[in-house]
Coordinates of C-alpha atoms in Angstrom, one line a residue:
X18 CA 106.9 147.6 110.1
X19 CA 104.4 147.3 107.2
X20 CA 104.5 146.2 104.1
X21 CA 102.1 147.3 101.3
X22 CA 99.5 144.9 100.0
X23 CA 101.2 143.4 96.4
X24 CA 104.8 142.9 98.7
X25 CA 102.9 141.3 101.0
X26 CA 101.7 139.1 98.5
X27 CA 104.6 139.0 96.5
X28 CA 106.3 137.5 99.7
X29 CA 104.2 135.1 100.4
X30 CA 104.8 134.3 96.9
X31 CA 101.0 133.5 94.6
X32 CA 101.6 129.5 94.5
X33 CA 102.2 129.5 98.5
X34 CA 99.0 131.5 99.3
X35 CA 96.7 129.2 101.0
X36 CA 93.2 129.3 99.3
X37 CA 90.6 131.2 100.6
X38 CA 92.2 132.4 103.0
X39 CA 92.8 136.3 104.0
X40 CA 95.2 138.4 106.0
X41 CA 94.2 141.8 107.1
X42 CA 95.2 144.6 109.3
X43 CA 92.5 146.4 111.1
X44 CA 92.3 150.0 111.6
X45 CA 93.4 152.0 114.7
X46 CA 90.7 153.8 116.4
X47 CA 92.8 155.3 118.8
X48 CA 95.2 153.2 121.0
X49 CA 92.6 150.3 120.2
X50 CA 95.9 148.4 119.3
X51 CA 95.2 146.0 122.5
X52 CA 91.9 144.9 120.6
X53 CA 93.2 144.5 117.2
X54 CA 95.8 142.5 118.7
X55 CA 93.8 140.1 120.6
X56 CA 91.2 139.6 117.6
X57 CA 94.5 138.8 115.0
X58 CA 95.3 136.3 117.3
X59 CA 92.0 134.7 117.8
X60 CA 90.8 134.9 114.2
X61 CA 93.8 132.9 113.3
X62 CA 92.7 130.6 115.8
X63 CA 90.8 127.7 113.8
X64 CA 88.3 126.7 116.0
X65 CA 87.2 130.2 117.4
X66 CA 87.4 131.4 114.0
X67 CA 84.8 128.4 112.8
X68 CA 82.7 128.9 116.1
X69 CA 82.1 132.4 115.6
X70 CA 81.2 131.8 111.4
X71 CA 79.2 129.4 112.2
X72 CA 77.2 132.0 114.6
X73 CA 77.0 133.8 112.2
X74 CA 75.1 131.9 109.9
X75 CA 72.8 130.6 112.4
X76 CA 71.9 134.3 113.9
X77 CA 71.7 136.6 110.8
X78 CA 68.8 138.1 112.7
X79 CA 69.8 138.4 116.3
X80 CA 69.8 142.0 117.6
X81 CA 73.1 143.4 118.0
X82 CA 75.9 142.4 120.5
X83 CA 79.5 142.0 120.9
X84 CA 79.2 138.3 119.4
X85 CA 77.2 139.3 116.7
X86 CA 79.7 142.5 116.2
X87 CA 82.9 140.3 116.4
X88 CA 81.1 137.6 113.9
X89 CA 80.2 140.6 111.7
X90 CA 84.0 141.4 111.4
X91 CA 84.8 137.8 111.2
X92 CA 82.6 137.4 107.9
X93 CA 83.8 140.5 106.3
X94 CA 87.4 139.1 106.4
X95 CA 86.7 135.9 105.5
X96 CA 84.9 136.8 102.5
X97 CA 86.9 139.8 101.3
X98 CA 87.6 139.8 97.0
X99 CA 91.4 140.8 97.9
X100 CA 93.6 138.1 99.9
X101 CA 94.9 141.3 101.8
X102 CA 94.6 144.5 102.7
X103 CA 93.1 146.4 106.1
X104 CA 89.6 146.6 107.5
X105 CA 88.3 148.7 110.0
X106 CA 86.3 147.2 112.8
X107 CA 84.3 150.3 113.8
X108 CA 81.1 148.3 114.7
X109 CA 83.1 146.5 117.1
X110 CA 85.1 148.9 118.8
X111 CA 81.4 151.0 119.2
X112 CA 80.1 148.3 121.1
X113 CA 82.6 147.1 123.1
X114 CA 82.7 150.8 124.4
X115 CA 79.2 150.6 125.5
X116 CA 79.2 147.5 126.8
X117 CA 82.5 147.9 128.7
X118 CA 83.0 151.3 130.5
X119 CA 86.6 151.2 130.8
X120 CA 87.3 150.5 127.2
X121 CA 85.2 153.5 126.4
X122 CA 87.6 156.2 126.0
X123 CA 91.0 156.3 123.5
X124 CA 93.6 155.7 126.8
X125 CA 95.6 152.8 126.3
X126 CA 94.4 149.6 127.4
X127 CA 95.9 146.0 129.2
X128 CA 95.2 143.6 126.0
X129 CA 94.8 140.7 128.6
X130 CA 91.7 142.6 130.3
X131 CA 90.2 142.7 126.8
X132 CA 90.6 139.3 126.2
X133 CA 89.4 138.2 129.5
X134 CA 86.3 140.6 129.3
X135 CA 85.8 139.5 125.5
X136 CA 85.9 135.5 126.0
X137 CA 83.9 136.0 129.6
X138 CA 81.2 137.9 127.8
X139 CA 81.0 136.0 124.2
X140 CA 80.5 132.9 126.9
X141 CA 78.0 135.0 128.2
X142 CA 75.8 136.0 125.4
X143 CA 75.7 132.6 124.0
X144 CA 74.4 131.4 127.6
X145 CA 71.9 134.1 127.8
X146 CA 70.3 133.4 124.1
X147 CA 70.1 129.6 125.6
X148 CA 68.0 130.7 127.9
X149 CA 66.1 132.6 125.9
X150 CA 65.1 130.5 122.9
X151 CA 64.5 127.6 126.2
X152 CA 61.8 130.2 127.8
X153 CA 60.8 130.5 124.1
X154 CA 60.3 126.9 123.8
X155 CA 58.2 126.6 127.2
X156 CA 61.2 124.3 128.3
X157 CA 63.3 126.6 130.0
X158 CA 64.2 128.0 133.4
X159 CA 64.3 131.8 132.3
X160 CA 66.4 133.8 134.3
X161 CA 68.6 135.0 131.5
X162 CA 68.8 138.5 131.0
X163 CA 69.1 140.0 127.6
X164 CA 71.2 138.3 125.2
X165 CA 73.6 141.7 125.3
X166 CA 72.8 143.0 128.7
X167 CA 74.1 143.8 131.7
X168 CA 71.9 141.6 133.9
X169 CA 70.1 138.2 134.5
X170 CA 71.2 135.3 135.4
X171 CA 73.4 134.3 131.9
X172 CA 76.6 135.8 133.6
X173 CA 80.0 134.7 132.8
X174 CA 80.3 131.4 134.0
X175 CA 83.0 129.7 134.6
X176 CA 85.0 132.7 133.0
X177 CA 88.4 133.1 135.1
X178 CA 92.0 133.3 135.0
X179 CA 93.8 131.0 137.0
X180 CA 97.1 132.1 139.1
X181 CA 99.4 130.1 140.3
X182 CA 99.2 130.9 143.7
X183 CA 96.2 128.7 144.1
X184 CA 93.6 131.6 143.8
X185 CA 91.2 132.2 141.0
X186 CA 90.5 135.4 139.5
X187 CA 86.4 136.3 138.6
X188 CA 86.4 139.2 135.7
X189 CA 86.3 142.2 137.3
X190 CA 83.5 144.2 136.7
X191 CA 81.5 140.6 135.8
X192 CA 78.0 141.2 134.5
X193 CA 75.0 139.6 136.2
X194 CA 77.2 139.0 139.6
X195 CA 79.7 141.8 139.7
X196 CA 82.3 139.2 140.0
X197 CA 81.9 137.2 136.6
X198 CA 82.9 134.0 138.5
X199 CA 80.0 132.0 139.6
X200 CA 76.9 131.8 138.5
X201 CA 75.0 130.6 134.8
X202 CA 72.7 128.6 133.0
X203 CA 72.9 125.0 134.7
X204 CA 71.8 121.6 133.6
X205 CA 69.8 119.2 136.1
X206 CA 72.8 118.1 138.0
X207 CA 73.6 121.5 138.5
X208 CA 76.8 122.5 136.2
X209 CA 76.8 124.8 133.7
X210 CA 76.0 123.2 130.6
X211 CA 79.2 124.0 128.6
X212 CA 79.2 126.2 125.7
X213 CA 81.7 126.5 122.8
X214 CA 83.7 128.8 124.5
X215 CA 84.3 126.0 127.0
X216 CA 85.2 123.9 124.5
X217 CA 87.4 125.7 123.3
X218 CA 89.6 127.5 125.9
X219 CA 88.2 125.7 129.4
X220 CA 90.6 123.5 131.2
X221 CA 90.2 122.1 134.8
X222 CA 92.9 123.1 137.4
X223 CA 92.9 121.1 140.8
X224 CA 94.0 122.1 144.2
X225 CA 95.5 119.4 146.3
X226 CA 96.1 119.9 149.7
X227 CA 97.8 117.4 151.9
X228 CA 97.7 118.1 155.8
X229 CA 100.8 117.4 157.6
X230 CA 99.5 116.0 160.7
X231 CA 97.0 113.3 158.8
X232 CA 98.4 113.0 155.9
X233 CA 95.2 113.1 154.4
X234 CA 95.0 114.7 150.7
X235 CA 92.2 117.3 149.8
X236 CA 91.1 118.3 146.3
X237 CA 89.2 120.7 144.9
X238 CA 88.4 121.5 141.5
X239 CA 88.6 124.6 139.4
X240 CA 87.8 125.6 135.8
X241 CA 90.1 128.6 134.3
X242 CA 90.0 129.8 130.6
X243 CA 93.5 131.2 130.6
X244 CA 96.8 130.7 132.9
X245 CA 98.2 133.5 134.5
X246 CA 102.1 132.9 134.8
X247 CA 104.9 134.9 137.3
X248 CA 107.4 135.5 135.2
X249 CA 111.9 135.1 135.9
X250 CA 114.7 136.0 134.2
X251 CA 116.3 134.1 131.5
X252 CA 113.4 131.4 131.8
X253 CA 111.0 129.2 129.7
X254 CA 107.2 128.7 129.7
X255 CA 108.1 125.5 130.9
X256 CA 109.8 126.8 134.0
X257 CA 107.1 129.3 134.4
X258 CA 104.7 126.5 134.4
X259 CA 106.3 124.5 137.0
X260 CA 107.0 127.0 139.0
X261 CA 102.6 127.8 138.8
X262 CA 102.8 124.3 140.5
X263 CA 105.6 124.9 143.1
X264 CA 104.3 123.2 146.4
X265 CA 103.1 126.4 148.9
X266 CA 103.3 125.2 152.7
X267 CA 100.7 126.5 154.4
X268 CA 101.7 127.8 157.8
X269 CA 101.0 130.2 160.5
X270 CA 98.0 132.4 160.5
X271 CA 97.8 131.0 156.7
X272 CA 97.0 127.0 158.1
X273 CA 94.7 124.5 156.3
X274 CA 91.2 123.9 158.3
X275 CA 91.7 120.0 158.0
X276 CA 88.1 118.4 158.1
X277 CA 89.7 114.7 159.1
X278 CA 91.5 116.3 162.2
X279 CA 88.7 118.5 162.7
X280 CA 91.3 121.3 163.3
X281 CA 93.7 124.2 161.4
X282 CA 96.7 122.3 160.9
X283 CA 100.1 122.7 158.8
X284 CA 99.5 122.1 155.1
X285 CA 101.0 121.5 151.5
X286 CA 98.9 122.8 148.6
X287 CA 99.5 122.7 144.7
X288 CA 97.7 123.3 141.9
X289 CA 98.0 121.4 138.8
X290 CA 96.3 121.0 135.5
X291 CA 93.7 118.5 135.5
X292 CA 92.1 118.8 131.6
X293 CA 94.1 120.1 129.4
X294 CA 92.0 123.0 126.8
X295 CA 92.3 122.6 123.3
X296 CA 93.4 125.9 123.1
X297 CA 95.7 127.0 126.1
X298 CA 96.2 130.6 126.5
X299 CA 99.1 131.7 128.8
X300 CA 99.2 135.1 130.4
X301 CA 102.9 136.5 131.2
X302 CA 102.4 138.5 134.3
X303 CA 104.8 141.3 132.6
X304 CA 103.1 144.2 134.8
X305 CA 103.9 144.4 138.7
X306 CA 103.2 146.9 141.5
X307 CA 106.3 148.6 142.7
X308 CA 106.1 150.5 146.0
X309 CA 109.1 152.3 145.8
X310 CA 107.6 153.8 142.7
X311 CA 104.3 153.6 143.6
X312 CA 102.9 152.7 140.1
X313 CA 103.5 149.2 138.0
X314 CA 106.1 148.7 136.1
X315 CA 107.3 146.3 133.1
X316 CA 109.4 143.4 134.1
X317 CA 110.9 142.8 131.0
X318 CA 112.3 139.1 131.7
X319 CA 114.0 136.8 129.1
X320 CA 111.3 134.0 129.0
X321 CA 111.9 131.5 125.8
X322 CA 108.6 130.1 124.4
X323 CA 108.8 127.2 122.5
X324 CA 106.8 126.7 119.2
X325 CA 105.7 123.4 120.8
X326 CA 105.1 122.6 124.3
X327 CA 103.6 119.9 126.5
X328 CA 102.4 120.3 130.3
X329 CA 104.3 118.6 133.1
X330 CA 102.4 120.3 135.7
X331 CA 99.5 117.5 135.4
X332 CA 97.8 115.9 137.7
X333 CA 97.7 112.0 137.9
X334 CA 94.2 111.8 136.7
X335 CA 94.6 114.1 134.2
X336 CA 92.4 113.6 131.3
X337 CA 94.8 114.4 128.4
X338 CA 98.2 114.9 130.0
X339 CA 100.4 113.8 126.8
X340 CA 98.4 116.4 124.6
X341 CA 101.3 118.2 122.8
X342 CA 100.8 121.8 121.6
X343 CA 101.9 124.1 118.8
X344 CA 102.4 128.2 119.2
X345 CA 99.7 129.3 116.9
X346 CA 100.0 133.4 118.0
X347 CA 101.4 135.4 120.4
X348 CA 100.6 139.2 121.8
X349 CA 103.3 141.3 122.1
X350 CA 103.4 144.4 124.0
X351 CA 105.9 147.3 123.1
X352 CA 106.8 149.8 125.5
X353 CA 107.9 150.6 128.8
X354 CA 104.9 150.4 130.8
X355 CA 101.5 148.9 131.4
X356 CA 99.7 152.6 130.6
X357 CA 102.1 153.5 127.2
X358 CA 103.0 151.5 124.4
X359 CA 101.4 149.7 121.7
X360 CA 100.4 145.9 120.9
X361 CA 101.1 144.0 118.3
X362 CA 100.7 140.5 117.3
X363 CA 102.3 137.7 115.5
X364 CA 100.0 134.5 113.9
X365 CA 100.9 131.2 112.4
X366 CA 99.1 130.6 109.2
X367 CA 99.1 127.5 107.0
X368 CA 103.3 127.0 108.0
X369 CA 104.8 130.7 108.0
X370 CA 104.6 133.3 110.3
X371 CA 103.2 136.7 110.0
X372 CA 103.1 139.9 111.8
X373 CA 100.1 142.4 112.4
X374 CA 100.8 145.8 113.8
X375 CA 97.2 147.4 113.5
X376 CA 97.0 147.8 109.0
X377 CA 100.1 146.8 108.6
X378 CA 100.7 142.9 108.0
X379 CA 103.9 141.2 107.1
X380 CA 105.5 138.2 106.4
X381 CA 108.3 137.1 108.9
X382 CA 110.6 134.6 109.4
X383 CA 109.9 131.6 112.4
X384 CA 113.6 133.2 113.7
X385 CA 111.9 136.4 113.8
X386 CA 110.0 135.4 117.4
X387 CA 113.3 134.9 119.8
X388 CA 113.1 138.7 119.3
X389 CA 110.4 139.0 121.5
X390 CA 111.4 136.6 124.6
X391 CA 112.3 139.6 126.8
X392 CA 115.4 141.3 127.9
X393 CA 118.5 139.5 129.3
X394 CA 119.2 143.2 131.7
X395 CA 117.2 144.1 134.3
X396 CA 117.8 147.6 133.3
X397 CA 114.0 149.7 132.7
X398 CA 113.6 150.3 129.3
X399 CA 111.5 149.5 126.5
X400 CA 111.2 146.0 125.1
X401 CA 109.1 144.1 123.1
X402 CA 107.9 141.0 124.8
X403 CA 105.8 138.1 124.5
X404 CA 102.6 138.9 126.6
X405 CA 99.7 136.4 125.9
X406 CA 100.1 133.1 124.0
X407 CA 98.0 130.8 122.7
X408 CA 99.2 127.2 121.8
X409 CA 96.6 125.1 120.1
X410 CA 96.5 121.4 120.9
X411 CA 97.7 119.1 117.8
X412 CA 94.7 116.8 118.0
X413 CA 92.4 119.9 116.8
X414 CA 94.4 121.3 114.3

């Protein structure tokens, strides 16, 4: 798939190449092709990319982290003499695998855990050196932990993946509170004071329940950092999305504990978006448990994503629920399973398109993505398919 470094160029074409800007393939340490993926795809993110620089600068002393690894990697791109070329991020990949048993090793890995794991404990670190330079200070609560560690009080807060089935997913393996769901540095009213992580990929998902017998309408809220979607065949995102929001009746042994009636009662529950992220990140459940094989397997669906999209799923006191959105990258997963393969990703830069398989970056055409939608057969084979996207909202571009 590659293209060498003056073809690249060449294609791009000298008096289209955006200034000061630089596109490079990093280095394969061994079926790290999930993590080079991911980080294409958020490094050509604008406002992660800026967030993380700008740590940078501010913590050119801080001892060593993920953050400070991944903001390491950041800066040597962004300040390479060559527009392109390929970099190796063997800092990064060294700590990740001693922060992060299960990434330790050179087995193939699910590019969604690492992006879940990576966001949770970026959110993390930068809550934890809160609480430290607060203690510092003499104004702060302590409790945090180490900036790096694997304890304390700084864990990953608010750091989950919603489903649509009106549950919501903790990172497995979560440091401080082995569920990565619940706990963190709070302000006096009791919320976790937001970081830029929030700011960047948190949106608010609400649960309405209405009991049948009252009438009465419950809501709860519920913050998520990505979307985890079921996928059909020969779908959209925006069918995918609606579907997230499809009304469940709850019946049965499963019936709602109504606190008006006082009583378990007959229910309707649906969850729909109630803040909008600037960045939304959509998670294509591609990988299912199958009994009769007794091991996951690839559903390998047709599902058409749009390179712009708006929510319909909202709920009526949505804060932004006009805010429009433009792909910006997608992970693609290539194979015929969730344990072989490889990952790839493609990126929107400055109006074209471009496609990074590990050191190898190319140019490609917008047409170029329909080839990764998914398969129109059921038949099991392999298929290259869209498996996380991120659309950025148009009011932060």
């Amino acid at each position: 798939m590659g293209a060498n470094i003056s073809q690249l160029e060449r294609d791009i074409g000298s008096d289209q190449f955006p200034p000061n800007e630089h596109y490079f393939g990093l280095v394969n340490f061994g079926n790290t092709c999930y993590s080079n993926s991911v980080l294409q795809a958020l490094y050509f993110c604008r406002p992660f990319r800026e967030k993380v620089l700008e740590y940078k600068a501010k913590n050119r002393r801080t001892k060593e982290t993920l953050l400070s690894c991944l903001a390491d990697l950041f800066y040597s791109i962004a300040t390479q003499k060559k527009k392109v070329g390929s970099i190796a991020p063997k800092k990064f990949i060294a700590r990740l695998r001693k922060e992060k048993e299960e990434f330790d090793n050179y087995m193939q890995q699910d590019a969604h855990e690492f992006l879940n794991f990576l966001i949770n404990h970026i959110n993390e670190i930068i809550l934890a050196e809160r609480n430290q330079a607060k203690t510092a200070g003499g104004t702060g609560s302590g409790g945090g932990g180490t900036a790096g560690g694997k304890g304390g009080g700084a864990a990953a807060a608010n750091g989950i993946s919603a489903n649509g089935n009106g549950t919501v997913n903790g990172l497995d393996g979560g440091y401080g509170t082995g569920n990565g769901g619940s706990s963190g540095s709070t302000n006096g009213s009791g919320n976790t004071e937001p970081t830029w992580v929030h700011e960047i990929f948190q949106g608010i998902l609400t649960s309405e329940t209405r009991c049948l017998n009252c009438e009465t309408v419950s809501s709860k809220d519920e913050n998520f950092f990505d979307l985890q979607v079921d996928v059909d065949q020969n779908t959209s995102i925006t069918h995918c999305l609606r579907c997230f929001s499809n009304t469940e009746t709850l019946c049965s042994d499963n019936k709602f504990k109504c606190d008006n009636c006082c009583s378990y009662q007959e229910a309707q529950k649906r969850m729909r978006v109630k803040k909008l992220p600037m960045i939304l990140a959509l998670h294509l459940k591609r990988f299912k448990y199958m009994e009769q094989y007794n091991r996951h397997i690839k559903v390998s669906h047709r599902v058409v994503f749009p390179l712009e999209l708006r929510l319909f799923n909202t709920s009526d006191d949505a804060v932004n629920p006009d805010r429009l959105y433009d792909l910006m990258a997608v992970v693609i997963h290539c194979g015929s399973g969730p344990n072989r393969g490889h990952y790839i990703s493609i990126v929107k830069s400055h109006g074209f398109w471009l496609l990074f398989d590990d050191d190898m970056v190319d140019k490609i055409e917008a047409s170029t993505i329909e080839d990764f939608y998914g398969l129109t057969s059921d038949i099991q084979k392999s298929s290259e398919t869209g498996y996380i996207l991120f659309y950025q909202s148009r009011d932060c571009a």
